[in-house]
Short mmCIF file of C-alpha atoms in Angstrom, two decimals:
data_model
loop_
_atom_site.label_atom_id
_atom_site.label_comp_id
_atom_site.label_asym_id
_atom_site.label_seq_id
_atom_site.Cartn_x
_atom_site.Cartn_y
_atom_site.Cartn_z
CA MET C 1 -53.33 -42.42 -74.45
CA GLY C 2 -50.13 -41.25 -72.84
CA LYS C 3 -51.19 -37.60 -73.07
CA ARG C 4 -54.50 -38.34 -71.31
CA MET C 5 -52.79 -40.10 -68.43
CA THR C 6 -50.39 -37.21 -68.08
CA GLN C 7 -53.27 -34.73 -68.02
CA ASN C 8 -55.15 -36.84 -65.48
CA LEU C 9 -52.10 -36.98 -63.23
CA ARG C 10 -51.71 -33.23 -63.47
CA THR C 11 -55.39 -32.76 -62.61
CA ILE C 12 -55.06 -35.05 -59.60
CA LYS C 13 -51.94 -33.21 -58.43
CA VAL C 14 -53.71 -29.86 -58.75
CA LYS C 15 -56.68 -31.13 -56.74
CA ILE C 16 -54.40 -32.56 -54.04
CA LEU C 17 -52.48 -29.26 -53.88
CA LYS C 18 -55.72 -27.26 -53.61
CA PHE C 19 -56.95 -29.59 -50.86
CA CYS C 20 -53.69 -29.23 -48.90
CA LEU C 21 -53.72 -25.45 -49.25
CA SER C 22 -57.36 -25.26 -48.16
CA PHE C 23 -56.69 -27.51 -45.17
CA LEU C 24 -53.63 -25.45 -44.19
CA PHE C 25 -55.64 -22.22 -44.44
CA LEU C 26 -58.50 -23.56 -42.32
CA ALA C 27 -56.10 -25.00 -39.72
CA THR C 28 -54.26 -21.67 -39.48
CA LEU C 29 -57.53 -19.78 -39.15
CA ALA C 30 -58.73 -22.13 -36.41
CA PHE C 31 -55.45 -21.79 -34.50
CA MET C 32 -55.51 -17.98 -34.70
CA THR C 33 -59.13 -17.88 -33.53
CA PHE C 34 -58.42 -20.19 -30.59
CA HIS C 35 -55.31 -18.22 -29.60
CA PHE C 36 -57.11 -14.87 -29.82
CA TYR C 37 -60.10 -16.03 -27.78
CA PHE C 38 -58.38 -18.15 -25.15
CA GLY C 39 -54.77 -16.96 -25.19
CA ASN C 40 -55.52 -13.54 -23.68
CA ARG C 41 -57.48 -14.93 -20.77
CA ILE C 42 -56.06 -15.45 -17.31
CA TRP C 43 -57.50 -18.56 -15.74
CA ILE C 44 -57.77 -18.41 -11.96
CA PRO C 45 -58.81 -21.69 -10.33
CA SER C 46 -61.71 -21.31 -7.94
CA THR C 47 -61.29 -23.15 -4.66
CA VAL C 48 -63.25 -23.11 -1.43
CA HIS C 49 -60.04 -23.16 0.61
CA PRO C 50 -57.30 -21.31 -1.32
CA ARG C 51 -53.77 -22.44 -0.59
CA ILE C 52 -51.68 -20.10 1.56
CA VAL C 53 -48.12 -19.77 0.32
CA GLY C 54 -45.59 -20.35 3.10
CA PRO C 55 -43.01 -17.83 4.32
CA LEU C 56 -40.14 -16.85 2.04
CA TYR C 57 -37.65 -16.98 4.92
CA PRO C 58 -37.65 -18.77 8.29
CA TYR C 59 -39.09 -16.87 11.22
CA LEU C 60 -36.80 -15.65 13.98
CA ILE C 61 -39.78 -14.21 15.90
CA GLU C 62 -43.27 -15.32 14.91
CA GLU C 63 -45.78 -14.43 17.67
CA PRO C 64 -48.21 -17.25 16.76
CA LEU C 65 -50.57 -16.41 19.65
CA LYS C 66 -50.97 -12.71 18.89
CA CYS C 67 -54.46 -13.09 17.41
CA ARG C 68 -55.66 -16.02 19.51
CA GLY C 69 -59.07 -15.41 21.01
CA GLU C 70 -61.24 -12.56 19.78
CA ALA C 71 -60.74 -11.64 16.14
CA PRO C 72 -59.17 -8.17 15.89
CA PHE C 73 -61.03 -5.44 14.07
CA LEU C 74 -57.83 -3.84 12.77
CA VAL C 75 -54.27 -5.14 12.41
CA LEU C 76 -51.52 -2.55 11.95
CA LEU C 77 -48.47 -3.79 10.05
CA ILE C 78 -45.61 -1.38 10.73
CA PRO C 79 -42.27 -1.91 8.95
CA SER C 80 -39.43 -1.07 11.31
CA MET C 81 -35.65 -1.41 11.46
CA PRO C 82 -34.12 -3.51 14.26
CA GLN C 83 -32.14 -0.59 15.69
CA ASP C 84 -35.20 1.73 15.94
CA VAL C 85 -36.07 0.81 19.52
CA LEU C 86 -36.99 4.36 20.53
CA VAL C 87 -39.26 4.78 17.51
CA ARG C 88 -41.19 1.62 18.33
CA ASP C 89 -41.47 2.68 21.95
CA ALA C 90 -42.87 6.06 20.89
CA LEU C 91 -45.44 4.43 18.60
CA ARG C 92 -46.60 2.09 21.36
CA LYS C 93 -47.38 5.15 23.47
CA THR C 94 -49.12 7.12 20.72
CA TRP C 95 -51.06 6.12 17.61
CA ALA C 96 -50.03 2.43 17.69
CA ASN C 97 -51.40 1.95 21.20
CA GLU C 98 -53.62 -1.14 21.03
CA SER C 99 -55.96 0.30 23.71
CA LEU C 100 -56.36 3.69 22.07
CA ILE C 101 -59.98 3.18 20.96
CA PRO C 102 -62.30 1.69 23.62
CA GLY C 103 -64.33 -1.26 22.38
CA ILE C 104 -62.23 -1.74 19.24
CA SER C 105 -59.72 -4.59 19.10
CA ILE C 106 -56.50 -3.39 17.46
CA LYS C 107 -53.35 -5.48 17.07
CA ARG C 108 -49.95 -3.92 16.40
CA ILE C 109 -47.18 -5.79 14.58
CA PHE C 110 -43.72 -4.40 13.85
CA LEU C 111 -42.15 -6.06 10.79
CA LEU C 112 -38.39 -6.59 11.09
CA GLY C 113 -35.60 -8.22 9.17
CA ARG C 114 -32.30 -9.36 10.67
CA SER C 115 -29.61 -6.90 11.74
CA PHE C 116 -25.91 -7.10 10.89
CA VAL C 117 -25.07 -6.44 14.56
CA ASN C 118 -25.43 -9.27 17.06
CA ASP C 119 -26.04 -6.92 20.02
CA ILE C 120 -29.01 -5.39 18.22
CA GLU C 121 -30.45 -8.85 17.60
CA ILE C 122 -30.19 -9.63 21.31
CA SER C 123 -31.95 -6.34 22.09
CA VAL C 124 -34.76 -7.19 19.63
CA GLN C 125 -35.28 -10.58 21.28
CA GLN C 126 -35.55 -8.91 24.70
CA GLU C 127 -37.95 -6.29 23.35
CA SER C 128 -40.10 -9.00 21.78
CA SER C 129 -40.32 -10.95 25.03
CA THR C 130 -41.60 -7.79 26.74
CA PHE C 131 -44.15 -6.46 24.25
CA HIS C 132 -44.96 -9.45 21.98
CA ASP C 133 -45.54 -7.20 18.99
CA ILE C 134 -42.53 -7.99 16.78
CA VAL C 135 -42.45 -10.36 13.81
CA GLN C 136 -39.03 -11.05 12.30
CA GLN C 137 -37.68 -13.24 9.51
CA ASP C 138 -34.14 -14.28 8.68
CA PHE C 139 -33.35 -11.81 5.89
CA LEU C 140 -31.13 -8.74 6.08
CA ASP C 141 -33.08 -5.62 7.03
CA THR C 142 -32.16 -3.37 4.10
CA TYR C 143 -34.02 -0.87 1.94
CA ARG C 144 -34.02 -3.28 -1.01
CA ASN C 145 -35.82 -5.88 1.12
CA LEU C 146 -38.84 -3.70 1.94
CA THR C 147 -40.96 -5.76 -0.45
CA VAL C 148 -39.89 -8.95 1.33
CA LYS C 149 -40.87 -7.34 4.62
CA THR C 150 -44.33 -6.48 3.29
CA LEU C 151 -44.82 -10.02 1.98
CA MET C 152 -43.84 -11.31 5.41
CA GLY C 153 -46.60 -9.24 7.00
CA ILE C 154 -49.21 -10.40 4.50
CA GLU C 155 -48.23 -14.04 4.95
CA TRP C 156 -48.29 -13.70 8.74
CA VAL C 157 -51.78 -12.19 8.76
CA SER C 158 -53.21 -14.70 6.28
CA ARG C 159 -51.90 -17.63 8.31
CA LEU C 160 -52.04 -16.51 11.95
CA CYS C 161 -54.66 -13.74 11.94
CA PRO C 162 -57.10 -14.65 9.15
CA ARG C 163 -60.22 -13.47 11.00
CA ALA C 164 -59.11 -9.84 11.21
CA SER C 165 -61.68 -7.48 9.72
CA TYR C 166 -59.13 -5.05 8.32
CA VAL C 167 -55.36 -4.98 7.84
CA MET C 168 -53.42 -1.77 7.31
CA LYS C 169 -49.75 -1.28 6.46
CA VAL C 170 -48.48 2.04 7.77
CA ASP C 171 -44.91 3.31 7.89
CA ALA C 172 -43.25 4.08 11.20
CA ASP C 173 -42.31 7.62 10.14
CA MET C 174 -45.92 8.65 9.58
CA PHE C 175 -48.46 10.11 11.98
CA PHE C 176 -51.58 8.00 11.73
CA ASN C 177 -54.97 8.76 13.28
CA PRO C 178 -56.55 5.36 14.03
CA TRP C 179 -59.58 6.92 15.71
CA PHE C 180 -60.45 8.84 12.55
CA LEU C 181 -59.95 5.76 10.38
CA VAL C 182 -62.08 3.49 12.55
CA LYS C 183 -64.85 5.92 13.45
CA ALA C 184 -65.11 7.94 10.25
CA ASP C 185 -64.40 5.24 7.67
CA LEU C 186 -64.44 1.61 8.77
CA THR C 187 -67.44 1.76 11.12
CA ALA C 188 -69.38 4.42 9.22
CA GLY C 189 -71.57 1.89 7.42
CA GLU C 190 -70.05 2.40 3.97
CA ALA C 191 -66.72 0.60 4.39
CA PRO C 192 -65.95 -2.13 1.83
CA GLN C 193 -66.18 -5.66 3.19
CA ALA C 194 -63.49 -7.17 0.97
CA GLY C 195 -60.64 -6.10 -1.25
CA ILE C 196 -57.65 -3.78 -1.20
CA PHE C 197 -58.57 -0.13 -0.99
CA HIS C 198 -57.21 3.32 -0.30
CA ARG C 199 -58.64 6.77 0.22
CA VAL C 200 -57.76 10.04 -1.50
CA ASP C 201 -59.13 13.38 -0.31
CA ASN C 202 -59.17 16.31 -2.73
CA ASN C 203 -60.03 19.11 -0.37
CA ASN C 204 -57.35 21.69 -1.22
CA GLN C 205 -55.02 20.53 1.53
CA ARG C 206 -52.11 22.83 2.36
CA ALA C 207 -48.64 21.33 2.49
CA LEU C 208 -46.66 21.94 5.67
CA GLN C 209 -43.48 20.54 4.12
CA GLU C 210 -43.03 20.78 0.38
CA GLN C 211 -39.36 19.86 0.05
CA GLY C 212 -37.53 16.60 0.52
CA LYS C 213 -38.57 13.02 -0.05
CA GLN C 214 -41.94 13.35 1.68
CA VAL C 215 -44.68 15.96 1.73
CA VAL C 216 -46.75 16.59 4.86
CA TYR C 217 -50.33 17.80 4.48
CA THR C 218 -52.83 19.21 6.93
CA ILE C 219 -56.24 17.55 7.18
#
């Protein structure tokens, strides 16, 4: 009698152990399947009016009325250093001239951080009151803050110039042909209507300057 009870208890223990092991195996398998299928996905909430993230730093110069009225076809975001007054003046007279292409609304914005020198800051304020094409936030204008400067431009456009057809960031030390861009690309009937894009030409261009940080090509 005692041996039978002992055997029955052992049988029950074995069945319970098998059940627990089976349950643990199935639970582990279910968890791994769920993690593999859902864990690698990036869920992006879809909203009719996506939230615009505010500026990282307070604005010193904002130009909130720059895009009021007719929506510009092209907005040029040009990173610039506060002390580069002559460079900005040269760009206003050449490829960054807002009236360069008749019938095409172009807006020019110079992106600046704050200078260490108070006299330069005063000069920037005076320049801004004359041309109304400078946007500046309260961060030090250094090479390491170029990303902050770019984010400032994107935030400014998304909040104060959201109806612009195209936005282009172009460095101040480049020569840019806006007529070619607008006439040959953006108004040629094949320009993309949304997204971030760039263009690469593989036409055996010859380099005019092959040494140094930058290379200059002919077109």
